[in-house]
Coordinates of C-alpha atoms in Angstrom, one line a residue:
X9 CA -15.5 -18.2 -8.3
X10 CA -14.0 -17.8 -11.7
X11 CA -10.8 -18.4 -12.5
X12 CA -8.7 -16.8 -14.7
X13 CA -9.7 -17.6 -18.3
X14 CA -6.7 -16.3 -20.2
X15 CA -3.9 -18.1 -20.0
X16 CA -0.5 -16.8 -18.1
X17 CA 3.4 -17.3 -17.6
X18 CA 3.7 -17.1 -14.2
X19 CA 6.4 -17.2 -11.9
X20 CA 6.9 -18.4 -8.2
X21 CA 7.4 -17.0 -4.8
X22 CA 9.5 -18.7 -2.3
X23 CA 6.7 -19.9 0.3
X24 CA 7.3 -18.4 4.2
X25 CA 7.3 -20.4 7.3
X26 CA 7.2 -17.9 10.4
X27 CA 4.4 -17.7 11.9
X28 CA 6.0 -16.6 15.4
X29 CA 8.3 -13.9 13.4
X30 CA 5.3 -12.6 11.4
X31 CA 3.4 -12.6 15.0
X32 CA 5.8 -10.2 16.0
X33 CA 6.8 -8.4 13.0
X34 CA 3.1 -7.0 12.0
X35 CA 2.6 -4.3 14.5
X36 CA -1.2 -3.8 15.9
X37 CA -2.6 -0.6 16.2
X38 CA -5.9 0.5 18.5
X39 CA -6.9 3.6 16.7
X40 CA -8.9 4.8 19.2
X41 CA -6.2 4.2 22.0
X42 CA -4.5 7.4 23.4
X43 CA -1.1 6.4 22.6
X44 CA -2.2 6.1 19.1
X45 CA 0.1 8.0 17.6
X46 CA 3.3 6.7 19.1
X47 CA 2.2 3.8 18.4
X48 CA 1.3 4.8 15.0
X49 CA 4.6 6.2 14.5
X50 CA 6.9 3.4 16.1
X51 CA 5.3 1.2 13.7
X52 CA 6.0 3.4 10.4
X53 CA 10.0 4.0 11.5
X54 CA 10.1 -0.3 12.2
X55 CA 8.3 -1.9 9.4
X56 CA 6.2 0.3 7.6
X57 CA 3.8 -1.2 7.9
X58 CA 0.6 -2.3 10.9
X59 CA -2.8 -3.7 11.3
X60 CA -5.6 -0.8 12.6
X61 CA -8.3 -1.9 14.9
X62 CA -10.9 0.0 15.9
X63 CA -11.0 1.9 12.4
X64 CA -14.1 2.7 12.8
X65 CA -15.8 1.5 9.4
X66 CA -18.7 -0.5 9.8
X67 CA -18.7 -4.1 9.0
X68 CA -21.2 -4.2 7.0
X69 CA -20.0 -1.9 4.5
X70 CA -17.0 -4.4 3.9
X71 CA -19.2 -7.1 4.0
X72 CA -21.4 -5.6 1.3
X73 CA -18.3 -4.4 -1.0
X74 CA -16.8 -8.0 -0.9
X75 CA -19.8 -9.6 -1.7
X76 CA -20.4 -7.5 -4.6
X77 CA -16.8 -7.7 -5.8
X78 CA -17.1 -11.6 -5.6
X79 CA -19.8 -11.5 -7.7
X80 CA -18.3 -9.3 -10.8
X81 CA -15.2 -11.7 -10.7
X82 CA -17.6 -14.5 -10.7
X83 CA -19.1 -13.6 -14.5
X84 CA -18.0 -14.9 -17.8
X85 CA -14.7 -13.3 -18.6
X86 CA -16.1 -11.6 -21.5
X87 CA -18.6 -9.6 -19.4
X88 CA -16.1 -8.3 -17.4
X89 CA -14.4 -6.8 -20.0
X90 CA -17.0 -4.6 -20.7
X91 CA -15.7 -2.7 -17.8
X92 CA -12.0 -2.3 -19.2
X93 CA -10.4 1.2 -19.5
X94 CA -6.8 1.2 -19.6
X95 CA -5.1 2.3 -17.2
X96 CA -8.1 2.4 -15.1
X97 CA -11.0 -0.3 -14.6
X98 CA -10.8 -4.1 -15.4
X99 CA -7.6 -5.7 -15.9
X100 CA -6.0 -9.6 -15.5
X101 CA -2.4 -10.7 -15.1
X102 CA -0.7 -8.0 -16.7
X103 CA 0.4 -5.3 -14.0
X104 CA 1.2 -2.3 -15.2
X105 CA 2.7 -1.8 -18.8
X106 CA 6.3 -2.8 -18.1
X107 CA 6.0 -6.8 -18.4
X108 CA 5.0 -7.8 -14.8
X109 CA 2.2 -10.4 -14.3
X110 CA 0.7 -11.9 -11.7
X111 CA -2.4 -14.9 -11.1
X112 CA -5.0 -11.9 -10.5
X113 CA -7.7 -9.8 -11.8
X114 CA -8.9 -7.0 -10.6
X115 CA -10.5 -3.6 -10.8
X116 CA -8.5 0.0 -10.7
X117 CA -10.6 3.3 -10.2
X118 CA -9.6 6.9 -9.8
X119 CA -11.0 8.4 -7.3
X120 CA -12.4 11.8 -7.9
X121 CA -14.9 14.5 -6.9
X122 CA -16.3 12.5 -3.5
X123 CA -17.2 9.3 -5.9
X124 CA -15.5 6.6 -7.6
X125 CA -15.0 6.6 -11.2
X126 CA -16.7 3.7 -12.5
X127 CA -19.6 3.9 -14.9
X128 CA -19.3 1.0 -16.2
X129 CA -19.6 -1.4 -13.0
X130 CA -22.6 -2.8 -12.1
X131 CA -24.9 0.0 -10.0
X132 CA -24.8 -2.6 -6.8
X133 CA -21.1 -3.1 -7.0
X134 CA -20.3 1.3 -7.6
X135 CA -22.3 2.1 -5.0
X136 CA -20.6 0.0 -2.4
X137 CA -17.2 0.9 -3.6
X138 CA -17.9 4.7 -3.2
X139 CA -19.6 4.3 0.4
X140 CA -16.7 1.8 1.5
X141 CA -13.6 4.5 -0.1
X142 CA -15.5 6.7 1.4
X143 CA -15.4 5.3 5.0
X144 CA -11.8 4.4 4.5
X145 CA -10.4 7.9 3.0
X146 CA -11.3 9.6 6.7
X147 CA -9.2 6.5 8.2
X148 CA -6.5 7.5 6.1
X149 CA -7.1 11.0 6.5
X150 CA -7.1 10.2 10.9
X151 CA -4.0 8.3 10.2
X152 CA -2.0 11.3 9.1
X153 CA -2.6 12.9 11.7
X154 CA -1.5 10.6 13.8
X155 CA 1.7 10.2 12.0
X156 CA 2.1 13.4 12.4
X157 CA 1.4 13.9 15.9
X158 CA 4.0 10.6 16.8
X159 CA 6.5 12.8 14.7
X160 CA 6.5 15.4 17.5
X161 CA 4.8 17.7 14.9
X162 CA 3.8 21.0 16.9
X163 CA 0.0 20.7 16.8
X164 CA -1.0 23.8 14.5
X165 CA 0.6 21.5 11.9
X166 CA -0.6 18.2 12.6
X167 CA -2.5 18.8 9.6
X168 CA 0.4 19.0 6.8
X169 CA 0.1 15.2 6.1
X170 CA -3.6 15.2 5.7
X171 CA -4.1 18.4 3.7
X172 CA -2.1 16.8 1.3
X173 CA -4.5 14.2 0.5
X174 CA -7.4 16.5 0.8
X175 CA -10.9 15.1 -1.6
X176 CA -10.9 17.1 -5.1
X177 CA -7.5 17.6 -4.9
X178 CA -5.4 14.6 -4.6
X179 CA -4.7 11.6 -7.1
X180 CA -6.5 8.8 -4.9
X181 CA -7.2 5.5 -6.5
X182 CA -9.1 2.3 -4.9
X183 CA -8.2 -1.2 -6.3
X184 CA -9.9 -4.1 -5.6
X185 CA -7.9 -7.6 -6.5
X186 CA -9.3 -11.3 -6.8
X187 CA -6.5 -13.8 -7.1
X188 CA -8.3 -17.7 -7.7
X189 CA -7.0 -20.7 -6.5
X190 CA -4.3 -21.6 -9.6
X191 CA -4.1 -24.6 -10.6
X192 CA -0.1 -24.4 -11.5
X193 CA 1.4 -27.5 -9.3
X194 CA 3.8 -26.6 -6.8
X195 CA 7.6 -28.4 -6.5
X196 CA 7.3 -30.1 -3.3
X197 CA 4.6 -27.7 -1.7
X198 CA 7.7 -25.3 -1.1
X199 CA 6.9 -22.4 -4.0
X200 CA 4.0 -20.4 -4.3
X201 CA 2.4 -18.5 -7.2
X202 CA 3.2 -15.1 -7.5
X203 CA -0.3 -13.4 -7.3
X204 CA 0.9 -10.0 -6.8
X205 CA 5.0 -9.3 -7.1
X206 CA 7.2 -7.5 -4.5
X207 CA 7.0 -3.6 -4.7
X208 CA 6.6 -0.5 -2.5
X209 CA 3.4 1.6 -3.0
X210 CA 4.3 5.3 -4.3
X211 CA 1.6 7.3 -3.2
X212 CA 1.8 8.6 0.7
X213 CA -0.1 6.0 2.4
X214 CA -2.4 2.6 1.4
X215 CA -5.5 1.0 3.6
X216 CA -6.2 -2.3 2.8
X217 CA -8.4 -5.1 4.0
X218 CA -8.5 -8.5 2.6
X219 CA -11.1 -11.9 3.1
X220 CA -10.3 -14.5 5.3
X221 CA -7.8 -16.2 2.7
X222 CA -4.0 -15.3 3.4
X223 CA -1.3 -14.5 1.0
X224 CA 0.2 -10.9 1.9
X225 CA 3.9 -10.9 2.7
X226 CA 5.6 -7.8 3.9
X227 CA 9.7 -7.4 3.6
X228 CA 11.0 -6.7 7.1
X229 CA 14.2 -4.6 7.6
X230 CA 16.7 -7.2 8.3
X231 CA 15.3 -8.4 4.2
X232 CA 13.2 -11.8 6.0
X233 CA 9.9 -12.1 3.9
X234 CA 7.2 -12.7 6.7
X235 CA 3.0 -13.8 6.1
X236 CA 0.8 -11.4 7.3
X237 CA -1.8 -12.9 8.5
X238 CA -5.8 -11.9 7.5
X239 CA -8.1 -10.5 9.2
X240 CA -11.1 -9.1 7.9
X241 CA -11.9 -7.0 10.5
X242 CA -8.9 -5.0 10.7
X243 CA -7.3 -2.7 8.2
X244 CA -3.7 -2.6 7.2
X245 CA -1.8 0.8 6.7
X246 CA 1.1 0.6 4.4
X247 CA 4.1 3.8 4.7
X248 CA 4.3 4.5 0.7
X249 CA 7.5 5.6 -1.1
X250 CA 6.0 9.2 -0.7
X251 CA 5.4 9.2 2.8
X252 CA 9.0 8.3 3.4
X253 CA 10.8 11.3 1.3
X254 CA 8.2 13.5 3.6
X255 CA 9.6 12.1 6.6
X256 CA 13.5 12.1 5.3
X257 CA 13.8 8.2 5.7
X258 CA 12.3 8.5 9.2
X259 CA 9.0 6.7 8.0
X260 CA 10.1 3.6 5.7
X261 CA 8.2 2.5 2.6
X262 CA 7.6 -1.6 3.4
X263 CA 8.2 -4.0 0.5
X264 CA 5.2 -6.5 -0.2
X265 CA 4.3 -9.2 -2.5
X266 CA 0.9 -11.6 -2.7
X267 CA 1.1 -15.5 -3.2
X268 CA -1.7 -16.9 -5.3
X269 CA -3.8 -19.4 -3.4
X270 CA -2.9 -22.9 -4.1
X271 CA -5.4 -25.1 -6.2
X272 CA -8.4 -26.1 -3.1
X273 CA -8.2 -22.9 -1.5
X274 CA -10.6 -19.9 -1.2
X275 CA -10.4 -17.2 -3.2
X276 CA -8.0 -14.0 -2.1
X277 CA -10.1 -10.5 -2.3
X278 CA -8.1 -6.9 -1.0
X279 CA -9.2 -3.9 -1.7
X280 CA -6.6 -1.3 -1.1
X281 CA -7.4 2.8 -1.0
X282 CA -4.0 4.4 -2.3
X283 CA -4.3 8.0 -1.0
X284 CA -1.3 10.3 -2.8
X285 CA -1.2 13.8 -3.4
X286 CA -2.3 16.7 -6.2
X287 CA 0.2 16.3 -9.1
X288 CA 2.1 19.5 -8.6
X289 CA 2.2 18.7 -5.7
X290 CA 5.9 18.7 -4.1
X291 CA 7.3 16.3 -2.5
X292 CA 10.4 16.6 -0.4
X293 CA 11.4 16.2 3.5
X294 CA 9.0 18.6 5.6
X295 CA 10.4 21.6 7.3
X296 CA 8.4 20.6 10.1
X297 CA 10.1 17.8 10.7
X298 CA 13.6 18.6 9.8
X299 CA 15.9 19.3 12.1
X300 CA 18.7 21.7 12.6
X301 CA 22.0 21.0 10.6
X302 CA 19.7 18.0 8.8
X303 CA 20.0 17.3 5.2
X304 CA 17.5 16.2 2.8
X305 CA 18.0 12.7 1.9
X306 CA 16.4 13.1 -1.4
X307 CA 16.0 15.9 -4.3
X308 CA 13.1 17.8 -4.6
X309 CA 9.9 16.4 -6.9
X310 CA 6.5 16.5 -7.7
X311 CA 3.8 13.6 -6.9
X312 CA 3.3 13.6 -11.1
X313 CA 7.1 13.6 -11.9
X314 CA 7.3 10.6 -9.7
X315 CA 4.2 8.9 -10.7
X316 CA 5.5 8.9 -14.1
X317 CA 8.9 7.6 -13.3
X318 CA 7.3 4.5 -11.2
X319 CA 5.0 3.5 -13.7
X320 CA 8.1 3.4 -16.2
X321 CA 9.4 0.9 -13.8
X322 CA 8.9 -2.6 -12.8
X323 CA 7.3 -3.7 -9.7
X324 CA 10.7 -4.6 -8.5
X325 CA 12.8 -1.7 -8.7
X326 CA 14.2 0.7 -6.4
X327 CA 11.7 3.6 -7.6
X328 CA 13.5 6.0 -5.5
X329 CA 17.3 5.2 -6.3
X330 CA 17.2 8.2 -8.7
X331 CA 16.1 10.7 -6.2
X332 CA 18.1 10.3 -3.5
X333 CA 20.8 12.4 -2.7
X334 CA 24.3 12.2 -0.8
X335 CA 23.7 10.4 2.9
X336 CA 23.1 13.7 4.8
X337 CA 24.8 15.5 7.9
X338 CA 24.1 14.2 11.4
X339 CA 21.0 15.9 12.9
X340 CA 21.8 18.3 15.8
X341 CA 21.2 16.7 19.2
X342 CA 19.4 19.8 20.4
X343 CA 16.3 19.6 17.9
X344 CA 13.4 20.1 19.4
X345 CA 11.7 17.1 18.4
X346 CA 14.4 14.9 19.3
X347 CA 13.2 12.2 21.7
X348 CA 12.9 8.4 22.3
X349 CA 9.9 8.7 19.8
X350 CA 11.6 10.9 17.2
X351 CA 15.5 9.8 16.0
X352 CA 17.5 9.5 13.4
X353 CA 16.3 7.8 10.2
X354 CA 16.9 4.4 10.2
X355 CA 19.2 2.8 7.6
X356 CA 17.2 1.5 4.6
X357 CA 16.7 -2.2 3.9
X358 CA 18.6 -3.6 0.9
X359 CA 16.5 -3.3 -2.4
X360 CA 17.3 -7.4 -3.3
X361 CA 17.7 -9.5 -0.6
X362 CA 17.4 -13.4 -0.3
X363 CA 14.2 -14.4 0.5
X364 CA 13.4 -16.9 3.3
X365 CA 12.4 -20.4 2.5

């Protein structure tokens, strides 16, 4: 592989060591199970955040897609450039327009109309992207169901979450990251790179699958940073900041962060499917879920007035501070979908918390 050619300033992540938290933290998910969706949900209101097994998308299209991705982010830097298109295609370090960077390079595309947007990829390379988003948008797509199901969501609307990323309509984007080994020494092996810095995802839900080279870190409630370990031949669901104004706080949007691999490791490679909605869309707590005498925790928006506003931001920020409203009434104890599997939302985790060493 390549490294990065251009030089950066890059900061460091505190470097985790809990393995037998991060065992336990990282919920796993059979997809094809029939508690499914409980499981799905009990996962989403506890870390939001799990690992889904039996997905469902064949090996091989991974397996093609990261081969060809390696590939691209093996050429001379220059050539890859050629496939620039701010915001969207080829990118390095810079994340965003806001001044966060990170020891990456990757590859953003909208996806629209069925098919990725991006022309100016190699052929080999497009065509596995759209055959692998297209594989991973119905996981997505069966996902929301789910969610919605767990919720206690009567069944003639166990479709509200899915129609809401519906192909042609919604704003869905794929990104595909490389992060090289970085040479950058560490102080006493006890700080990583920051590859990728800590931040929610916006949009409603994220899929992503990574190689066998780990990195991912996920914020649990109680604010410990914890690995996630990879595994290629799962897929990991993240609850976006979306997702949990649709639920009223019930479904919690999980803080994550990549560390760089050190100097002698293998190449990292994710690709992530970001599925949000159409941009007039509106998001806000769904009546379907909301119980009697129950607030909204947030104000009323759409997906593009809230697209807008996070990509004003930093990676860091609380992107939905400025949305939220008063803490809301008690829900009534007689709501119909009140049960062990459907309660109250659970108190949020701190925006900045110390990280664990």
């Amino acid at each position: 592989m390549v490294a990065i050619t251009v030089p950066i300033s890059v900061d460091t992540i505190p470097l985790v060591k809990c393995a037998n938290a991060a065992a336990a933290a990282v919920p796993s998910v059979d997809l094809s199970a029939p508690g499914a969706a409980a499981a799905v949900a009990d996962a989403c209101r506890g870390v939001g955040f799990f690992r889904a097994t039996n997905h469902g998308v064949p090996a091989a299209l991974a397996e093609a897609l990261e081969e060809r991705a390696a590939a691209f982010f093996a050429l001379p830097h220059k050539d890859k450039l050629e496939a620039s298109a701010r915001p969207l295609g080829y990118g390095s370090k810079s994340i965003g327009c806001n001044g966060d960077v990170g020891w990456l390079e990757y590859i953003l595309l909208s996806v629209g109309s069925g098919s990725v947007a991006a022309a100016s990829l190699p052929p080999l390379l497009r065509a596995a992207l759209e055959e692998y988003t297209d594989a991973v948008r119905e996981v997505g797509a069966r996902v929301l169901e789910l969610m919605a199901d767990g919720l206690g969501v009567a069944e003639e609307h166990r479709g509200v979450l899915r129609r809401m990323v519906a192909p042609d309509e919604a704003d869905e984007l794929v990104r595909v990251n490389h992060y090289p080994p970085c040479p950058c020494p560490l102080a006493a092996g006890q700080r990583g790179v920051t590859g990728f810095g800590e931040h929610t995802d916006p949009q409603i839900i994220s899929v992503l699958r990574s190689n066998r080279t780990g990195g991912l870190q996920i914020m649990l409630p109680d604010g410990r940073w914890v690995p996630v370990a990879p595994d290629p031949d799962s897929l990991f669901v993240n609850v976006g900041d979306s997702l949990q104004v649709l639920t009223n706080g019930r479904f919690q949007s999980v803080k994550h962060r990549v560390v760089a691999p050190a100097e002698g490791q293998q190449s990292r490679l994710s690709v992530i499917y970001f599925g949000g909605p159409a941009p007039a869309q509106r998001i806000a707590p769904l009546p379907e879920l909301m119980r009697e005498g129950e607030r909204s925790l947030y104000r009323e928006f759409t997906w593009a007035e809230y697209k807008k506003a996070a990509y004003k931001s930093r990676l860091g920020d609380h992107r939905l501070g400025p949305f939220e409203l008063p803490a809301a009434k008690e829900p009534n104890s007689s709501d119909q979908h009140s049960s062990s599997n459907a309660v109250q939302p659970p108190a949020r985790a701190p925006p900045h918390v110390a990280p664990v060493y």
